[in-house]
One Martini backbone bead per residue (centre of mass of N, CA, C, O) as a GRO file, in nm:
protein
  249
    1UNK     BB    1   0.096   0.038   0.023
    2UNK     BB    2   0.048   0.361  -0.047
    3UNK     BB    3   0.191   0.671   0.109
    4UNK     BB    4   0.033   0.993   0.156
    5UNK     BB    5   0.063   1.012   0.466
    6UNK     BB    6   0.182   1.166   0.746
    7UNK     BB    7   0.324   1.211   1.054
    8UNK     BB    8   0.512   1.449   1.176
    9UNK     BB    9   0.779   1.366   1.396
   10UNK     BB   10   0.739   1.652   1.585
   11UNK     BB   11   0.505   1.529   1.636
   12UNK     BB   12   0.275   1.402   1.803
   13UNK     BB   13   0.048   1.156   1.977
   14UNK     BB   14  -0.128   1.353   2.057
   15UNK     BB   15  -0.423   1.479   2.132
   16UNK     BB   16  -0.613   1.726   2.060
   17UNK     BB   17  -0.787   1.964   2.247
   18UNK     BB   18  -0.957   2.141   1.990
   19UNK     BB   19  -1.214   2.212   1.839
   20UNK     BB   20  -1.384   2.211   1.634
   21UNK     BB   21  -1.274   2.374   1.322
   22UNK     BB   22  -1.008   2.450   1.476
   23UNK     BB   23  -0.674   2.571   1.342
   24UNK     BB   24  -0.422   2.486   1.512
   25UNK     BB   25  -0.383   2.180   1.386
   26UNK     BB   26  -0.290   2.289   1.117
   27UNK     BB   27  -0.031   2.449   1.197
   28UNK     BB   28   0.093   2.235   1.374
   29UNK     BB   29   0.159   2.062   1.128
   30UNK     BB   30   0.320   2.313   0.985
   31UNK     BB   31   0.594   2.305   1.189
   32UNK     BB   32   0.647   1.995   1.190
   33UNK     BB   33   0.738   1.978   0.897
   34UNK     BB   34   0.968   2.212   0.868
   35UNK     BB   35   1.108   2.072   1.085
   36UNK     BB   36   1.201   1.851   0.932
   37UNK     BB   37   1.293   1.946   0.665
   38UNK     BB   38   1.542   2.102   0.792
   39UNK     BB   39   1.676   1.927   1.086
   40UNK     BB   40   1.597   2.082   1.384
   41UNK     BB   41   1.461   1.942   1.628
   42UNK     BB   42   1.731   1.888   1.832
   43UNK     BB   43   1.759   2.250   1.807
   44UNK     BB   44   1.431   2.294   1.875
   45UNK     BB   45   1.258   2.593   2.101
   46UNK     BB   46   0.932   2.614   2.186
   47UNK     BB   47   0.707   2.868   2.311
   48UNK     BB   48   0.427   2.876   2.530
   49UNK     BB   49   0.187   3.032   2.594
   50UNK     BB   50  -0.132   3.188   2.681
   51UNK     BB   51  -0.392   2.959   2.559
   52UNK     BB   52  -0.547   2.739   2.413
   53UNK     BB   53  -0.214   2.654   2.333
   54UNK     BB   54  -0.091   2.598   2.631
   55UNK     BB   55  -0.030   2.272   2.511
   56UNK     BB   56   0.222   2.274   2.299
   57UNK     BB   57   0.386   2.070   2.468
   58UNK     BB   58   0.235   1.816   2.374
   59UNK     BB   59   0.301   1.814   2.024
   60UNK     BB   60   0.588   1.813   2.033
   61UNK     BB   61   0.930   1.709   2.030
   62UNK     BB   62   1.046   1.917   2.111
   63UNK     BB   63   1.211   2.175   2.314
   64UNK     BB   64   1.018   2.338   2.540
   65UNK     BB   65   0.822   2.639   2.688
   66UNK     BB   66   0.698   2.801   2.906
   67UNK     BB   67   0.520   3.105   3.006
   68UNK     BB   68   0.402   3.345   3.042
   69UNK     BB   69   0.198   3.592   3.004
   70UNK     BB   70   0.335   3.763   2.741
   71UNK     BB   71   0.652   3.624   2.741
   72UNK     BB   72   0.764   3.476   2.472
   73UNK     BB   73   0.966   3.658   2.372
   74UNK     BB   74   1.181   3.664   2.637
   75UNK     BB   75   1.226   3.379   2.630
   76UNK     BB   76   1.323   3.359   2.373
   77UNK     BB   77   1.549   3.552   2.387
   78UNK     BB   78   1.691   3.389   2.613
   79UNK     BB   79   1.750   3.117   2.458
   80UNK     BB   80   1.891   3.226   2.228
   81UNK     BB   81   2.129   3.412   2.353
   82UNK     BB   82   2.249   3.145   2.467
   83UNK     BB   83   2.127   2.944   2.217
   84UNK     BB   84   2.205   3.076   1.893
   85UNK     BB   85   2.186   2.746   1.792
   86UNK     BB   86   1.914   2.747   1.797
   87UNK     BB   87   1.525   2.713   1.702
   88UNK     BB   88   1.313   2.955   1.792
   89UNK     BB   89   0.951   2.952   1.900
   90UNK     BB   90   0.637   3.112   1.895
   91UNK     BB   91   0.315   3.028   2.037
   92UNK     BB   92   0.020   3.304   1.959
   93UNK     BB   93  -0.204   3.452   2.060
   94UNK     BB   94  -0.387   3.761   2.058
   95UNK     BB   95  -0.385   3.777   2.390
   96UNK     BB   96  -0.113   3.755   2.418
   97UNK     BB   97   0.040   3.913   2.175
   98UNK     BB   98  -0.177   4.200   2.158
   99UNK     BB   99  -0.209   4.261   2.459
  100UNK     BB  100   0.007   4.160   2.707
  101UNK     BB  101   0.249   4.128   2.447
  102UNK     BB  102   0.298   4.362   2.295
  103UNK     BB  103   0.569   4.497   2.440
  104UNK     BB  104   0.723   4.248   2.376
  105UNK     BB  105   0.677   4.236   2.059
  106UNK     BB  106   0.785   4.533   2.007
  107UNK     BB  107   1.098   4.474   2.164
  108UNK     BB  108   1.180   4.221   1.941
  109UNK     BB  109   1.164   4.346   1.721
  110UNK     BB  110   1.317   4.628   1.725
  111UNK     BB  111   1.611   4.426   1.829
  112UNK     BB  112   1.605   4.174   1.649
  113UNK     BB  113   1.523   3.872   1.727
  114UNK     BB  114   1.627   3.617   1.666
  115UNK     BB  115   1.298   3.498   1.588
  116UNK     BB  116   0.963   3.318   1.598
  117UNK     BB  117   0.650   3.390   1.499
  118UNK     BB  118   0.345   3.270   1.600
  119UNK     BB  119   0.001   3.396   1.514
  120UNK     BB  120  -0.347   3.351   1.626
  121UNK     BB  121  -0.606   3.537   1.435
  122UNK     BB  122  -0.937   3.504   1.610
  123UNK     BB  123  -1.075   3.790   1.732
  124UNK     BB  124  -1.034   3.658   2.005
  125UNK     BB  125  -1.085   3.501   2.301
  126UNK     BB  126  -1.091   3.151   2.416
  127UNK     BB  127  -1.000   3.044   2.694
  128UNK     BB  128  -1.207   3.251   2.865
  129UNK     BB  129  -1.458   3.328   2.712
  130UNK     BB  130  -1.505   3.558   2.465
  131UNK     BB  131  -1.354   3.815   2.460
  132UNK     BB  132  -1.231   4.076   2.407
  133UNK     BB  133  -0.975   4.165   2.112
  134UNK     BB  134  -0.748   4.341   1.967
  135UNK     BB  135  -0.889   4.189   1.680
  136UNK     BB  136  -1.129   4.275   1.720
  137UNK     BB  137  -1.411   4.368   1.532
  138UNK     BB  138  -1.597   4.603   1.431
  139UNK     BB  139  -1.907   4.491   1.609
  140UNK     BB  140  -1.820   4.254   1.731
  141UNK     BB  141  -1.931   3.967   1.927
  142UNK     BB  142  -1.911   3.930   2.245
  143UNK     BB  143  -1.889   3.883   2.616
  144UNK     BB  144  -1.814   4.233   2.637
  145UNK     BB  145  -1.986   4.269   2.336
  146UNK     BB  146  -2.306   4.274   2.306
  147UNK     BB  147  -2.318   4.494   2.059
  148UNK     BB  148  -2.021   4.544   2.002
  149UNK     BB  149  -1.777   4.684   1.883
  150UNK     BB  150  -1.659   5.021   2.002
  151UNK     BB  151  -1.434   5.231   1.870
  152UNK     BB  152  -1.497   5.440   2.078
  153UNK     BB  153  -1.400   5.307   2.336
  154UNK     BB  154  -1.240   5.036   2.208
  155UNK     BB  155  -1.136   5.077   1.963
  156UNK     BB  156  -0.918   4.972   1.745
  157UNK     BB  157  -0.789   4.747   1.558
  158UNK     BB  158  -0.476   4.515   1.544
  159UNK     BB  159  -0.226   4.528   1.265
  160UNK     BB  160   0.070   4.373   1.333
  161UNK     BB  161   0.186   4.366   1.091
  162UNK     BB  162   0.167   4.652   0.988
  163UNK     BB  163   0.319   4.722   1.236
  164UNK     BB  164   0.587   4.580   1.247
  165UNK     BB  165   0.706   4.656   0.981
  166UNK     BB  166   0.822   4.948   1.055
  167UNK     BB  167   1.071   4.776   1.165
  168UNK     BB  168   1.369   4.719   1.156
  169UNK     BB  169   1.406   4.430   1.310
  170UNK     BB  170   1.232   4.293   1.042
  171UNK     BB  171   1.253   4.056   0.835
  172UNK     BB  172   0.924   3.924   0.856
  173UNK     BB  173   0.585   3.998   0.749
  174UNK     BB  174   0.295   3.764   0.743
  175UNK     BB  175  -0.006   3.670   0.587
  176UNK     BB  176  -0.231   3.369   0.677
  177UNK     BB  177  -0.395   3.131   0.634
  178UNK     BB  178  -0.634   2.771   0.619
  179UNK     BB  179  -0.938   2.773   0.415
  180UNK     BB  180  -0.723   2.640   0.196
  181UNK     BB  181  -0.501   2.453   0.053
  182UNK     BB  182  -0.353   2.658  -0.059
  183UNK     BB  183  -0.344   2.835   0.210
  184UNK     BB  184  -0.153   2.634   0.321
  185UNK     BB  185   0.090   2.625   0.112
  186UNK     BB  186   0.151   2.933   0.206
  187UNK     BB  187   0.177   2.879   0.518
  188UNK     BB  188   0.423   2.708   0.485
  189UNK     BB  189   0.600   2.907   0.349
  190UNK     BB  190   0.615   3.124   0.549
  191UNK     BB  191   0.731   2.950   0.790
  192UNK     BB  192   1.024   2.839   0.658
  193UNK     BB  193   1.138   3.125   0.581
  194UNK     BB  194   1.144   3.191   0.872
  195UNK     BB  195   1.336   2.987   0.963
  196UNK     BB  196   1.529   3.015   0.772
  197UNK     BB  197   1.595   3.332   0.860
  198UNK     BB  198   1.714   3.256   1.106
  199UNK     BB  199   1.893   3.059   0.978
  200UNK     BB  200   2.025   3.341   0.853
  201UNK     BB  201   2.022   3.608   1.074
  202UNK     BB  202   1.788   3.810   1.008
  203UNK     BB  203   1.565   3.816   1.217
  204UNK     BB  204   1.252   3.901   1.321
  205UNK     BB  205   0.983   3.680   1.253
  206UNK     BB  206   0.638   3.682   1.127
  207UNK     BB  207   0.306   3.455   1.141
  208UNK     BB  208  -0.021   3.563   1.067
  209UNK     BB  209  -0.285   3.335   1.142
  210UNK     BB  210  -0.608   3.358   1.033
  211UNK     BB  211  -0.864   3.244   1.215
  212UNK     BB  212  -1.063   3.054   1.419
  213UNK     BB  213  -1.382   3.019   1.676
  214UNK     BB  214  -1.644   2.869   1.661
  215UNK     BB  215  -1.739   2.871   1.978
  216UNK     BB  216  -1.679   3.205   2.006
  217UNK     BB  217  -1.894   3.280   1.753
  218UNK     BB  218  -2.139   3.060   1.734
  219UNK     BB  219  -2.033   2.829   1.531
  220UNK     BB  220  -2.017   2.672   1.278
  221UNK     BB  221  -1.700   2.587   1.124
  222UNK     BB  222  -1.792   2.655   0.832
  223UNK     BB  223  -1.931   2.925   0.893
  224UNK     BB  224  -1.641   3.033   1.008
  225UNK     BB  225  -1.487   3.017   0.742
  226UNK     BB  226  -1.701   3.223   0.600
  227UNK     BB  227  -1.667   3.465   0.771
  228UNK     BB  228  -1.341   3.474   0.732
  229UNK     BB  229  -1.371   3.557   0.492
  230UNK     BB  230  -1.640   3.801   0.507
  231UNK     BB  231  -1.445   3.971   0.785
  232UNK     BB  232  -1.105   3.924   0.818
  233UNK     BB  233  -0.975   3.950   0.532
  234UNK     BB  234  -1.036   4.226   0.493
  235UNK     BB  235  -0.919   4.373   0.758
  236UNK     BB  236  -0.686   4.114   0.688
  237UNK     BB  237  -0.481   4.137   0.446
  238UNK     BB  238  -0.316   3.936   0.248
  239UNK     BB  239   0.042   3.902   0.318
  240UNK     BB  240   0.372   4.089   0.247
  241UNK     BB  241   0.515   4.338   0.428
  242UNK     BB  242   0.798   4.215   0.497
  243UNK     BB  243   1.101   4.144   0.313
  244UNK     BB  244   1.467   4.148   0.303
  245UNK     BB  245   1.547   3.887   0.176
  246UNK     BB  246   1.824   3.677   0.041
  247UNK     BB  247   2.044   3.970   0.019
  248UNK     BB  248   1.962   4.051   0.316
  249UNK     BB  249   1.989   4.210   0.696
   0.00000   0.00000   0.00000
């Protein structure tokens, strides 16, 4: 029988805690993916936020390291400045990294930290019951804003990439989704790219990946992958905001 696919390497076989429909669980195999294809995992060191997230550390083979809450930049940036030659990545939710770990994640861009941000954009805190995110869109419910978020009161939301694009210290800035093959197959190729970018010294990398959360959306699967094409992906447009370069540092 030929084999069409299987688990990779890096991936443990740990089940998923994650929702039905919950876009984590395919992230988290396409950086397994990479780190197999690069030949890192010996000596890849990723970190885990606080957030629906927080159990990355029993899904990986490589080695984990949990993080305070928003504090996964700082973490990062202290493993890989001792151990230079590891290969260290954080896995954020908006709640972690655009919340309470802004000003870690603008001061680790800002300084060109060679680590690498995966950062999960579902508009909403997932694993506290759905309250008002960084990220929540203009208008839109959850448990704190029964009415919609009301851009008066509580500001507009935070496009990351776009605001960390302008740091000197950013070598990569791409925001990519997981609704469909394709878009599979371009998150996984931005997310190597990032990989590699980092052992090639160019400096703080993030990947911005645009996600579902149907349990605090309160929708089905489907549902949820159609709002975020009619709702997230307008407000949050893919593409490449800064890319160093494969001859530049």
């Amino acid at each position: 029988m030929t084999v069409k696919g299987e688990r990779p390497h890096a991936l443990t076989e740990a089940p998923f805690h994650y929702c039905p429909g919950c876009t984590h669980g395919i992230v988290h195999r396409l950086v397994a993916e990479v780190i197999d294809e690069l030949g890192v995992e010996g000596r890849t060191v990723g970190v885990a936020s606080v957030g629906c997230s927080v159990f990355t550390y029993n899904y990986f083979n490589c080695d984990m390291v949990q993080a305070p809450h928003g504090r996964a930049p700082a973490v990062a940036t202290g493993v890989k400045r001792a151990r230079p030659d590891n290969v260290v990545f954080t896995y954020q939710g908006d709640g972690d990294l655009a919340a309470i770990g802004m000003g870690e994640t603008v001061h680790a861009a800002a300084r060109g930290e060679n680590i690498v941000a995966i950062f999960i954009n579902n508009a909403i805190y997932g694993m506290t019951g759905g309250q008002m995110a960084p990220t929540t869109l203009p208008g839109q419910v959850t448990q704190t804003s029964p009415y919609g978020r009301d851009v008066k009161t509580a500001g507009n939301p935070i496009r990351v990439c776009e605001l960390l694009s302008s740091l000197d210290g950013v070598a990569l800035a791409e925001r990519v989704t997981v609704d469909s093959v394709k878009n599979v197959r371009a998150a996984k190729k931005a997310i190597k790219k990032a990989f590699e970018y980092q052992m090639a010294g160019k400096g703080y990398c993030i990947v911005e990946v645009v996600s579902t959360c149907p349990t605090n959306w309160g929708m089905s699967p489907t549902d949820a992958i159609q709002w975020l094409r009619d709702n997230m992906i307008p407000y949050y447009p893919l593409g490449v905001y800064k890319d160093v370069g494969e001859g530049e540092q």
